[in-house]
Every structure is written in C-alpha cells, then in structure tokens.
Coordinates of N, CA and C in Angstrom, one line a residue:
X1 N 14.8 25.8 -20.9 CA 15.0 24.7 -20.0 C 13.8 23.7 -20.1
X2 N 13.8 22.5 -20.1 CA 13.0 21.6 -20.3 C 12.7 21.2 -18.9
X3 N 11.1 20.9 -19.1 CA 10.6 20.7 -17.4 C 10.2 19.0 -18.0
X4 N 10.3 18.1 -17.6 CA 10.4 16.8 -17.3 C 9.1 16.3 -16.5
X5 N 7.9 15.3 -17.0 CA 6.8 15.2 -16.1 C 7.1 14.0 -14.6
X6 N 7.9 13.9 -14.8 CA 8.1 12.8 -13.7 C 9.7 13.2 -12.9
X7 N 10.4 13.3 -12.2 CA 11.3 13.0 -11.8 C 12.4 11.9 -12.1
X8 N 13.9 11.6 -12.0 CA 14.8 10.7 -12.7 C 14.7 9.8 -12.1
X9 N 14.1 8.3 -12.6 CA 14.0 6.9 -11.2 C 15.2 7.3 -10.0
X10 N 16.4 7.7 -10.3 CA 17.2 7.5 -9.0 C 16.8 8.4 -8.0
X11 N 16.2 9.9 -8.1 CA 15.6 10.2 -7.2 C 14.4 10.6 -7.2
X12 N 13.5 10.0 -7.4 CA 12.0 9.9 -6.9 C 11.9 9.4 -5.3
X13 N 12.6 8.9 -5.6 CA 12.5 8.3 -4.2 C 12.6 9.3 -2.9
X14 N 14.0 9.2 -3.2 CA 14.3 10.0 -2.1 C 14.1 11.7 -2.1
X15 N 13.3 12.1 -3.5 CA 12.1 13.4 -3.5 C 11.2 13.3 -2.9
X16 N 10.6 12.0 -3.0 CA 9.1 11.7 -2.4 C 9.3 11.5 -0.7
X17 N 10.3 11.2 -0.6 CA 10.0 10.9 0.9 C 10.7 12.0 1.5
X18 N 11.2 13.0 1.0 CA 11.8 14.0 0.9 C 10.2 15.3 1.4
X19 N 9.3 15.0 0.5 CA 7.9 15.9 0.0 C 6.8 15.5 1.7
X20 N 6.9 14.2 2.0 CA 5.7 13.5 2.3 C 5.8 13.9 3.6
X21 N 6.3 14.3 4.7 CA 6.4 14.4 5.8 C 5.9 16.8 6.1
X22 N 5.7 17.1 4.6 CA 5.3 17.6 4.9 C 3.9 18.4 4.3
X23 N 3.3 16.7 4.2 CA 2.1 16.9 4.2 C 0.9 17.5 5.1
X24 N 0.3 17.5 5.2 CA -1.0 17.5 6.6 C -1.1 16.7 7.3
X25 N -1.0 16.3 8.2 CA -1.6 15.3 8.9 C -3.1 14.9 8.6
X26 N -3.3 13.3 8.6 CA -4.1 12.4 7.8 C -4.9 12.1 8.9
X27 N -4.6 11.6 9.5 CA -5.3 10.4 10.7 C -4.2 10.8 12.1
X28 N -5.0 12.2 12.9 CA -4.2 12.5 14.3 C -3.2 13.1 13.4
X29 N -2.2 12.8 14.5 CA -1.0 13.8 13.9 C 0.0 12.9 12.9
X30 N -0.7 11.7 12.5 CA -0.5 11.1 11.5 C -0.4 11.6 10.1
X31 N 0.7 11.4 9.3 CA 0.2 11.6 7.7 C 0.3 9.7 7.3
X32 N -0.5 9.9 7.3 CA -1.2 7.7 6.5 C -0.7 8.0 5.2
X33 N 0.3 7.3 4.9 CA 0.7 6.9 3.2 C -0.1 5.5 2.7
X34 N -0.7 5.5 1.7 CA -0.9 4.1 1.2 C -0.1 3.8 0.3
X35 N 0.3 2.2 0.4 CA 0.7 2.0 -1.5 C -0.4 0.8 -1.2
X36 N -1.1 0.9 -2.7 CA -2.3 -0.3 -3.1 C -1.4 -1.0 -4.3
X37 N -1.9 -1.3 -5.0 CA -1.9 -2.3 -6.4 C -2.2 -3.8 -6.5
X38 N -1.9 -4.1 -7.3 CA -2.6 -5.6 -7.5 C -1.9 -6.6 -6.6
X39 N -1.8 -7.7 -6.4 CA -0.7 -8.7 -5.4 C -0.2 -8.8 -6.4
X40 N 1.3 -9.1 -6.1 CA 2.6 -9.0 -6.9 C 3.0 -7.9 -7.7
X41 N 2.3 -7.2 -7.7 CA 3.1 -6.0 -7.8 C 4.4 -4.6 -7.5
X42 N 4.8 -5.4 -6.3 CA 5.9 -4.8 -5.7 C 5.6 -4.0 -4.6
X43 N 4.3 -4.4 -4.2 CA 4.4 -3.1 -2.8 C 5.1 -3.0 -1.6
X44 N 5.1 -4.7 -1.1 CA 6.2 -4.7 -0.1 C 7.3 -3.9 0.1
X45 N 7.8 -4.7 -1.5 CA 9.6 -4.0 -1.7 C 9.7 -2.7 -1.6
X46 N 8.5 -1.8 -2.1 CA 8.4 -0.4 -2.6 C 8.9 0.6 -1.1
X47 N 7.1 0.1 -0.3 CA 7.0 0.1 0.5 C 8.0 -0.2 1.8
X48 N 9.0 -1.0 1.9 CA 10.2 -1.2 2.3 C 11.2 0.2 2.2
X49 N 11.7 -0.1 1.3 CA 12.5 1.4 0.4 C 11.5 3.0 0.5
X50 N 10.4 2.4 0.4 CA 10.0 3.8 1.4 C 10.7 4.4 2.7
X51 N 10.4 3.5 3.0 CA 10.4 3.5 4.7 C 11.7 3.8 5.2
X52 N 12.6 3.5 4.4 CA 14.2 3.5 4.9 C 14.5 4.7 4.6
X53 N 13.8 5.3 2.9 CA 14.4 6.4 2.7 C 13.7 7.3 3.8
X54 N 12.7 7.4 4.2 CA 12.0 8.2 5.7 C 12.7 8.2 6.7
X55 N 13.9 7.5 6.7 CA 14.8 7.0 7.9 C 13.8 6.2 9.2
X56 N 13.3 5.4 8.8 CA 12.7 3.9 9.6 C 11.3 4.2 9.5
X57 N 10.5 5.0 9.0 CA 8.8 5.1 9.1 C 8.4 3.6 9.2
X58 N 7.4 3.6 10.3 CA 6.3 2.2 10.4 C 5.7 1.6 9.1
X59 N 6.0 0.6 9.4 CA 5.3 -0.3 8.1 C 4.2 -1.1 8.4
X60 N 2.6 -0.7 8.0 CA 1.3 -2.0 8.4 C 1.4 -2.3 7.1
X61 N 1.4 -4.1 7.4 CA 1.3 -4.8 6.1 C -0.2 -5.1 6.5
X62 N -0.6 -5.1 5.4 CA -2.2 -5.5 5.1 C -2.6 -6.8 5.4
X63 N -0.9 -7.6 4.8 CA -1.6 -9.4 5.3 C -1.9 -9.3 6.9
X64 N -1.0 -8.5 7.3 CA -1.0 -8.9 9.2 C -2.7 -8.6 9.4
X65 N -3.3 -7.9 8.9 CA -4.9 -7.6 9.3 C -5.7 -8.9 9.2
X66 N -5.4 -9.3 7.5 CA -6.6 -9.8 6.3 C -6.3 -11.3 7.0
X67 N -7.2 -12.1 7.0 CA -7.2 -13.2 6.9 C -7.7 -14.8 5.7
X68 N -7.6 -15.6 6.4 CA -8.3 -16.6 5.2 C -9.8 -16.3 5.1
X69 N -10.8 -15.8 6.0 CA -11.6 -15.5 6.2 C -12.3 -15.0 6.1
X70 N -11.3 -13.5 6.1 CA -11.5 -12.3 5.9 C -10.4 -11.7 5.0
X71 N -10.4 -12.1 3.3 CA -9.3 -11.4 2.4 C -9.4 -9.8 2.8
X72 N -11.3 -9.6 2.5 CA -10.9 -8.0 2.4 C -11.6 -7.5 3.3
X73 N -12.3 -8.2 4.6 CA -13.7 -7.8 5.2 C -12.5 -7.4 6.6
X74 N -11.9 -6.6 6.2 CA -10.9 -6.2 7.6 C -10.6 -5.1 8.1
X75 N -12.0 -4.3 7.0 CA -11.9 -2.6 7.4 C -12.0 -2.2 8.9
X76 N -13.4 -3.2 9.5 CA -13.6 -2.3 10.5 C -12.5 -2.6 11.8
X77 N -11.9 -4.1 11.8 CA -10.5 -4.3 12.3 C -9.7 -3.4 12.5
X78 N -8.9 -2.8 10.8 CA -8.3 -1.9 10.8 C -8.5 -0.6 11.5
X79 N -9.8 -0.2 11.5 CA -10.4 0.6 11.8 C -10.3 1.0 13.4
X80 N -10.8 -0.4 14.0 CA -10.4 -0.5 15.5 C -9.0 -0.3 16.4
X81 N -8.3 -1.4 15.4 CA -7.1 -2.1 16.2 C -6.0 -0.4 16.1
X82 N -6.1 0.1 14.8 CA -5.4 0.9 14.7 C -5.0 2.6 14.0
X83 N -6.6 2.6 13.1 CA -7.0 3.3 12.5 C -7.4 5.2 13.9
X84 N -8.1 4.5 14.8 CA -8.6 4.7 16.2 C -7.7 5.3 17.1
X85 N -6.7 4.7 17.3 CA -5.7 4.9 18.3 C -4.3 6.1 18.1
X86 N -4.2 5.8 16.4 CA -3.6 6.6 15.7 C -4.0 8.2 15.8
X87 N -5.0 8.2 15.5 CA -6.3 9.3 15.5 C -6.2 9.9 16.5
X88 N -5.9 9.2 18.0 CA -5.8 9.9 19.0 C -3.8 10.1 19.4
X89 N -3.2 10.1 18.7 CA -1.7 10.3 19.1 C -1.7 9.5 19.6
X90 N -1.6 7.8 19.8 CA -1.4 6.6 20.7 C -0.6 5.8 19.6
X91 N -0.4 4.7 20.7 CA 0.6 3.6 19.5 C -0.6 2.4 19.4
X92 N -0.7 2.4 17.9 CA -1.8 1.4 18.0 C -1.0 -0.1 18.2
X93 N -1.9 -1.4 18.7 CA -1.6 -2.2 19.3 C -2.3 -3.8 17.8
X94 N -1.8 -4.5 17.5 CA -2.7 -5.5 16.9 C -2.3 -6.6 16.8
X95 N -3.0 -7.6 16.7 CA -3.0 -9.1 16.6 C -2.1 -9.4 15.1
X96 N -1.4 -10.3 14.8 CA -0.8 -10.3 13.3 C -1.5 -11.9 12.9
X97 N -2.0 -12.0 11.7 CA -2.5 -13.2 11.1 C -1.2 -13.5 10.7
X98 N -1.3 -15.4 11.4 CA -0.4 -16.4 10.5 C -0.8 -17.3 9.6
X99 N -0.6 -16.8 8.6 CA -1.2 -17.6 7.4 C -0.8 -19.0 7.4
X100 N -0.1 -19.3 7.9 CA 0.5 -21.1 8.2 C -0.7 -21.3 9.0
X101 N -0.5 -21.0 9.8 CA -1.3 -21.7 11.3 C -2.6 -21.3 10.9
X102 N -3.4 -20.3 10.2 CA -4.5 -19.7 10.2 C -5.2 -19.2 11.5
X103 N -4.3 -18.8 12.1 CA -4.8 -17.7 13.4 C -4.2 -16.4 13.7
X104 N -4.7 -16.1 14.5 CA -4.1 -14.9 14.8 C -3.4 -14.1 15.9
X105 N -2.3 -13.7 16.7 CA -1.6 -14.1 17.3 C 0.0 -14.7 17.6
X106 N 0.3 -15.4 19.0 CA -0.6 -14.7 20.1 C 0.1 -13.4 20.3
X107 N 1.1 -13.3 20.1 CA 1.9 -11.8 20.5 C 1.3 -10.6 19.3
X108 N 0.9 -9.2 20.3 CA 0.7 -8.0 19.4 C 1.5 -6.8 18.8
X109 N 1.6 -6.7 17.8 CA 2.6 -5.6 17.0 C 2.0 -3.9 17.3
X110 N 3.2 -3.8 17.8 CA 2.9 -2.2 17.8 C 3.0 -1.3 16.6
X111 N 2.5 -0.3 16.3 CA 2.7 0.8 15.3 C 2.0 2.3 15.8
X112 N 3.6 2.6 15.9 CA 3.5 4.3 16.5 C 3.3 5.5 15.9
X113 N 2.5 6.1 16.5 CA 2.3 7.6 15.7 C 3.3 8.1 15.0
X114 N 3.9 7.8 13.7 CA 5.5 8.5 13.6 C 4.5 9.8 12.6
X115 N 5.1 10.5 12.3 CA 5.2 11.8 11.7 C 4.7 10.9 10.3
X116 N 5.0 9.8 9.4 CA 4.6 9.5 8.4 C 4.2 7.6 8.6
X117 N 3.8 7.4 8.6 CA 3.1 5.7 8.5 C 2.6 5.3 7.4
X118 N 3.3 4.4 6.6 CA 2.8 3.4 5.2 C 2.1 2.4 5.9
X119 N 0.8 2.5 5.3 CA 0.3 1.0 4.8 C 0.3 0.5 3.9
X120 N 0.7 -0.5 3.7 CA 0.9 -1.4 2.4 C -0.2 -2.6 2.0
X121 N -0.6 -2.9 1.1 CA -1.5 -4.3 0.7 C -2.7 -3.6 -0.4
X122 N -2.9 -4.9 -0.9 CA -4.2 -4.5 -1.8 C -5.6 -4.4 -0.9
X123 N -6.1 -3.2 -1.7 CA -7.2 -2.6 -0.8 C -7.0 -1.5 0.3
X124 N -5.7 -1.0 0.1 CA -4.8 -0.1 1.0 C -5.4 1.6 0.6
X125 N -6.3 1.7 -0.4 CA -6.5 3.0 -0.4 C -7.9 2.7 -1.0
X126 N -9.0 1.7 0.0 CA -10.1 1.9 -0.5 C -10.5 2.9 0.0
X127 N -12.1 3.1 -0.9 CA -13.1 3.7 -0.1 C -12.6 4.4 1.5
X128 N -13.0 3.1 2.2 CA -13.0 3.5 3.8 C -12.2 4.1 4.2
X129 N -11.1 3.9 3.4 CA -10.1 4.5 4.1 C -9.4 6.0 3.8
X130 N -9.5 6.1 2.8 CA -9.2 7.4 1.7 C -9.7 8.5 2.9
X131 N -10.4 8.9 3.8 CA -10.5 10.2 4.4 C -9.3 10.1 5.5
X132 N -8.3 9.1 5.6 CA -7.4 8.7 6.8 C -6.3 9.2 6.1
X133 N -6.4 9.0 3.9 CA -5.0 8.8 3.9 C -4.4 10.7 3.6
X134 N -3.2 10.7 3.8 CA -2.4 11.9 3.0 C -2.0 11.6 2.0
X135 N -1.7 10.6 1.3 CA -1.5 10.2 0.5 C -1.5 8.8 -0.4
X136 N -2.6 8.9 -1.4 CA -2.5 7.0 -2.3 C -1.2 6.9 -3.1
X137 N -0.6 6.0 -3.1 CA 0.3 5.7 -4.6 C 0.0 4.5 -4.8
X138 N -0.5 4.1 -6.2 CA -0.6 2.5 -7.0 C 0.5 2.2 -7.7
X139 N 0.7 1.3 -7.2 CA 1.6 0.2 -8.4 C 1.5 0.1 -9.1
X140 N 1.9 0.9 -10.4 CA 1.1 0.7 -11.5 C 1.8 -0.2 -12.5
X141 N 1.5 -1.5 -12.3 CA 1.7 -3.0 -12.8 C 0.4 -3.8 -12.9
X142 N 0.6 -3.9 -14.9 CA -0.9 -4.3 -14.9 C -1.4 -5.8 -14.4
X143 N -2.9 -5.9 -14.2 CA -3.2 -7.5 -13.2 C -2.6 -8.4 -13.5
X144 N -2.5 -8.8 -14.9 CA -2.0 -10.1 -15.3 C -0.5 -9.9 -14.7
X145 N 0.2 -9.4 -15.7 CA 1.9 -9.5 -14.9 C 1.8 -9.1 -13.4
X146 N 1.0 -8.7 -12.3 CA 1.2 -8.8 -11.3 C 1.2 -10.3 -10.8
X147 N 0.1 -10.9 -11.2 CA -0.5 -12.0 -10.7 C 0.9 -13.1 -11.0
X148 N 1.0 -13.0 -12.2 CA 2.0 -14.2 -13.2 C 3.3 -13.5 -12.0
X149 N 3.8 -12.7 -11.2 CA 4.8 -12.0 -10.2 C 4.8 -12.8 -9.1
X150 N 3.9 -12.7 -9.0 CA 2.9 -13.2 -7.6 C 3.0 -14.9 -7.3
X151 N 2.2 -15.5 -8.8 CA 2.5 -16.9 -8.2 C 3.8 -17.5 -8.7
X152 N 4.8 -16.9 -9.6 CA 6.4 -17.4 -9.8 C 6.6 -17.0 -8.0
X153 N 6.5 -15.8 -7.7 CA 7.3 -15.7 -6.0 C 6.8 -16.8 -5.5
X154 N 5.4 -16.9 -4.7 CA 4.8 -18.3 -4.3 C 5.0 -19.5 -4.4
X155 N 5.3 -20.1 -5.6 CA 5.6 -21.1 -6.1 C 4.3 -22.2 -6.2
X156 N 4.5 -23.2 -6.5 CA 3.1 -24.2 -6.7 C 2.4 -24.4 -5.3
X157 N 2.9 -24.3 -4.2 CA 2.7 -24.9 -2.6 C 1.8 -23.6 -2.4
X158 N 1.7 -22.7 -3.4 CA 0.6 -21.7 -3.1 C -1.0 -21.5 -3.8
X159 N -0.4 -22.5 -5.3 CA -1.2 -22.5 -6.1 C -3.2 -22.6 -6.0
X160 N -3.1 -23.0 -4.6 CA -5.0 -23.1 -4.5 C -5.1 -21.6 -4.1
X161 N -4.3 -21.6 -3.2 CA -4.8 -20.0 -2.7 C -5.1 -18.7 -3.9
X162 N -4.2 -18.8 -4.8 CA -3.8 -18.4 -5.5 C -5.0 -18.4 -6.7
X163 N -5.5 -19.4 -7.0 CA -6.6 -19.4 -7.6 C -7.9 -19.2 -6.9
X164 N -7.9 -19.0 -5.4 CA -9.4 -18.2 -4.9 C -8.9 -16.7 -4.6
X165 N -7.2 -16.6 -4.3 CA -7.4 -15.3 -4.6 C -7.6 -14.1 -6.1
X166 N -7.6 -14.8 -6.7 CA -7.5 -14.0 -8.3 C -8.9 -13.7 -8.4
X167 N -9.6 -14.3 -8.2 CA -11.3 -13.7 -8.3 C -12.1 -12.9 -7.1
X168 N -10.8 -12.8 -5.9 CA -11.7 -12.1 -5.1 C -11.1 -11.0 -5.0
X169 N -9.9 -11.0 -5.6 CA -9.1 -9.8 -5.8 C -9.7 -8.2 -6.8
X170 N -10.4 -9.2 -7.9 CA -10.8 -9.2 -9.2 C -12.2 -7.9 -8.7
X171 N -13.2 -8.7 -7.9 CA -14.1 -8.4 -7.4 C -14.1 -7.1 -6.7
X172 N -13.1 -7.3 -5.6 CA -12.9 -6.1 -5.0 C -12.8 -4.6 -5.6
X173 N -12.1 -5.1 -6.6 CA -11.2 -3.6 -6.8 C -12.5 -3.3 -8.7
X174 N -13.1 -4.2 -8.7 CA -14.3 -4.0 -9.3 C -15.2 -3.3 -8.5
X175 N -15.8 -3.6 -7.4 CA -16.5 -2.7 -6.7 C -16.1 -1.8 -6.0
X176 N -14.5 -1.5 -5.4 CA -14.1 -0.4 -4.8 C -12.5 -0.2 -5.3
X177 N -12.6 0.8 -6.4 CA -11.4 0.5 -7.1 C -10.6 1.6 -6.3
X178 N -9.3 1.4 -6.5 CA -8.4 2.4 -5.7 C -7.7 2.9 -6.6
X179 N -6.9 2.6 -7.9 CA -6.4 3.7 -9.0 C -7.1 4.6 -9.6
X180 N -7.9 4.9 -9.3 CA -9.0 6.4 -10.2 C -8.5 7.1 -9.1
X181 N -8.4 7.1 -7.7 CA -7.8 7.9 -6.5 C -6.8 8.0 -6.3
X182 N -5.6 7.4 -6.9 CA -4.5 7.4 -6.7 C -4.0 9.2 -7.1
X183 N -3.2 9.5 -6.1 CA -2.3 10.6 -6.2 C -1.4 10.5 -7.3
X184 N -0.5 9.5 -6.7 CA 0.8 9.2 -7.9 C 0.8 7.7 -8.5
X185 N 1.4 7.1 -9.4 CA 1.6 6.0 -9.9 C 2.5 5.9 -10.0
X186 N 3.5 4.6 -9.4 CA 4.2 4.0 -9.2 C 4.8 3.5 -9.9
X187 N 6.2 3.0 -10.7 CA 6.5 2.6 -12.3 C 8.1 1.9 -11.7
X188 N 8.2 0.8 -11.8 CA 9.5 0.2 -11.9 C 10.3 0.4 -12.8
X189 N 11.6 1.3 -12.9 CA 12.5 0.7 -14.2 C 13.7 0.1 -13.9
X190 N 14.8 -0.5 -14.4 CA 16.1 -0.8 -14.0 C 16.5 0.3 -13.4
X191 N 16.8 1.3 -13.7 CA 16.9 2.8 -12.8 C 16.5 2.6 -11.5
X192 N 15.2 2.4 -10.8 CA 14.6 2.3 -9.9 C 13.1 2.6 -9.9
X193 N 12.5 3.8 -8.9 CA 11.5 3.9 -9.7 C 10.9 5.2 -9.9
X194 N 10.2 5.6 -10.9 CA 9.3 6.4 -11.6 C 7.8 6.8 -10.9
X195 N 7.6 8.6 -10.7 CA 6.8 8.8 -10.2 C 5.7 9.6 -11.1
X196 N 4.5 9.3 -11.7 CA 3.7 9.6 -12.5 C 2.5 10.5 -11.7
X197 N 2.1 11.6 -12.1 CA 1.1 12.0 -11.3 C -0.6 11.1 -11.9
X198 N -0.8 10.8 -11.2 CA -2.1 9.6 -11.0 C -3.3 10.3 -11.1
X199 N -4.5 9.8 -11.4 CA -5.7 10.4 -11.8 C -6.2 10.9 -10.9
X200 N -6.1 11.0 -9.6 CA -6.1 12.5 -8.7 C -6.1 13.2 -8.3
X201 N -6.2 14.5 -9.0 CA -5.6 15.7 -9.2 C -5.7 16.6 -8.2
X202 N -6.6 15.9 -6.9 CA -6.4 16.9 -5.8 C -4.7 17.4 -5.2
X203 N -5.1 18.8 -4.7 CA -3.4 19.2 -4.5 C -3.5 19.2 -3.4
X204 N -2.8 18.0 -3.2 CA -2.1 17.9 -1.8 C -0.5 17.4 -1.5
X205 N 0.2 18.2 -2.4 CA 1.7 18.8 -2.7 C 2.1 17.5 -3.3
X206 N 1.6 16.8 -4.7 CA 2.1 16.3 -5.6 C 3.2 16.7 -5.9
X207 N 2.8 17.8 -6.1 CA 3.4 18.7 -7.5 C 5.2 18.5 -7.1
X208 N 5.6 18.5 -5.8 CA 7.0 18.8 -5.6 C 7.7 17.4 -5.6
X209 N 6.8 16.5 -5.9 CA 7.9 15.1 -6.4 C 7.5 14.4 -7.8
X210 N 6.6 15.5 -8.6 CA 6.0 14.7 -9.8 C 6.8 15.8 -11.4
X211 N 7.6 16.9 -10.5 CA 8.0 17.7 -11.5 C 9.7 18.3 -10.8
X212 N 10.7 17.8 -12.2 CA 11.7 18.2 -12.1 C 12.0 19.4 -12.5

C-alpha cells in the first residue's frame, strides 16, 4: 500500500479541521490556530474555509488590530485586547481599525473562547505569539506572486500603500520570520488545498492530517 506525504486537496481540509480541535489547548482553554504568509497570499479565503469546515470557529483578522501606524507594532494590543482575556476563559472584546477613516472604532468586536480560534494576517505566528499558538500554518506562496495577488485584488487606488507596505512587510519577516515555525504549509491547487508538513517538526498531532 502506498502511503502518500500529504493528503488529497479535497480532503485536507476537512482532515485538518477534522485533527485541530483535538489539540491541547493553546491560550486558556483555547487552541489559537494561526495562518501567516505574505499579503495576498490567500489567508483570508483559507482562513474563511477554515472556519466553516470547524462549523463557524471565530475569526481575528490581523487588519482589525494593525493600523496605519502601527503595520506590525500591535503585539502588545493583541496581547491586551485579546490574547489576555482568552487566557482566562472570557470573550475577548476589541476596537476594529478602519482603514478608510484611519481610526479605530467606535463599536467593539467580540471573539469567544470557542474550542478552536484562527487568527489570520501576516505576522500571525510571530515570535510573541508562538507560545499562545496550537498550531502555525503558512501560505506557502512565494513573496513576489503574493504581492503581484495582492495589488491586482487592490487595484491602483491602493497603489501608495502598497509600495510602503512591500518594504515593511519585507523587514519584518526578515527579523521575525514565521515559516522556519510553521507546523504545516499551505499549497493551493485547482483541487483545493494541499497540506505539506512544514519545517516544524514538533509533534503536536501533525501527523493525522499530513499523512494518508
């Protein structure tokens, strides 16, 4: 019988989400899922299709934290608003940045203790955060085709942003990279998607969504 190193795109998915609720608890009686990767790489969408195959798991998107201000300086935020509250079995409470308006506000988003919680965005499995998570997965789509993803979605009305974010993006994940940690890597096909075991080799039940 032939053992297969990844699972068949159609069900990765619904193996992984299948696997991940019975991880350890990460943060409280939280298991914290990350997905990182570059911007435009698909984490939203991923991230999305996570969540549904989990049957509704919470979703923190990383923009709602990060601001103009603060692209990546939004650890200890996260840290506060929700990292904290989680930790203790509570529903964390937070402010959401409007990137239109450039503020933050005024109404606060809840996110509740569920059994499994994704955070999504780049910088989603740094450093700071990696002792919170149960689990990293990266998108594994390299910079350039993320970026060239990124500003076709955006379109020109995004174009300045777009060129201060490519260098601080660049920066970051130069000084606190998050795929050398990654558990699994992430892989789009027409199929759907592909689960690759990631340069992480710690065992913290990979194994039963990375092998058919």
């Amino acid at each position: 019988m032939t053992r297969h190193p990844h699972p068949h795109p159609r069900t990765a998915l619904p193996r992984l989400a299948e696997a991940l609720p019975g991880l350890p608890p990460s943060c409280g009686p939280v298991r914290l899922v990350a997905v990182d990767g570059h911007a435009g790489s698909g984490k939203s969408t991923f991230a999305r299709r996570l969540a549904e195959a989990l049957g509704g798991a919470p979703v923190l998107r990383l923009d709602d934290i990060a601001s103009h201000d603060a692209l990546f300086a939004w650890t200890e935020r996260l840290r506060r608003a929700v990292l904290s509250p989680l930790a203790r079995g509570e529903t964390a409470r937070y402010a959401v940045y409007d990137w239109t308006e450039r503020r933050f506000g005024p109404a606060d988003r809840e996110l509740p203790p569920a059994p499994v919680v994704i955070v999504e965005g780049v910088g989603a499995g740094r450093a700071a955060l990696r002792p919170f998570l149960a689990q990293l997965l990266w998108m594994d789509v390299p910079q350039e085709e993320a970026w060239a993803r990124g500003r076709h979605r955006d379109g020109q009305v995004q174009s300045d942003f777009w060129d201060g974010w490519e260098p601080a993006e660049l920066r970051h994940f130069t000084e606190d990279p998050s795929r050398p940690f990654a558990h699994l890597l992430v892989r789009q096909s027409p199929e759907g998607y592909e689960l690759l075991q990631g340069p992480n080799e710690t065992p913290v039940g990979t194994q039963v969504v990375t092998l058919s």
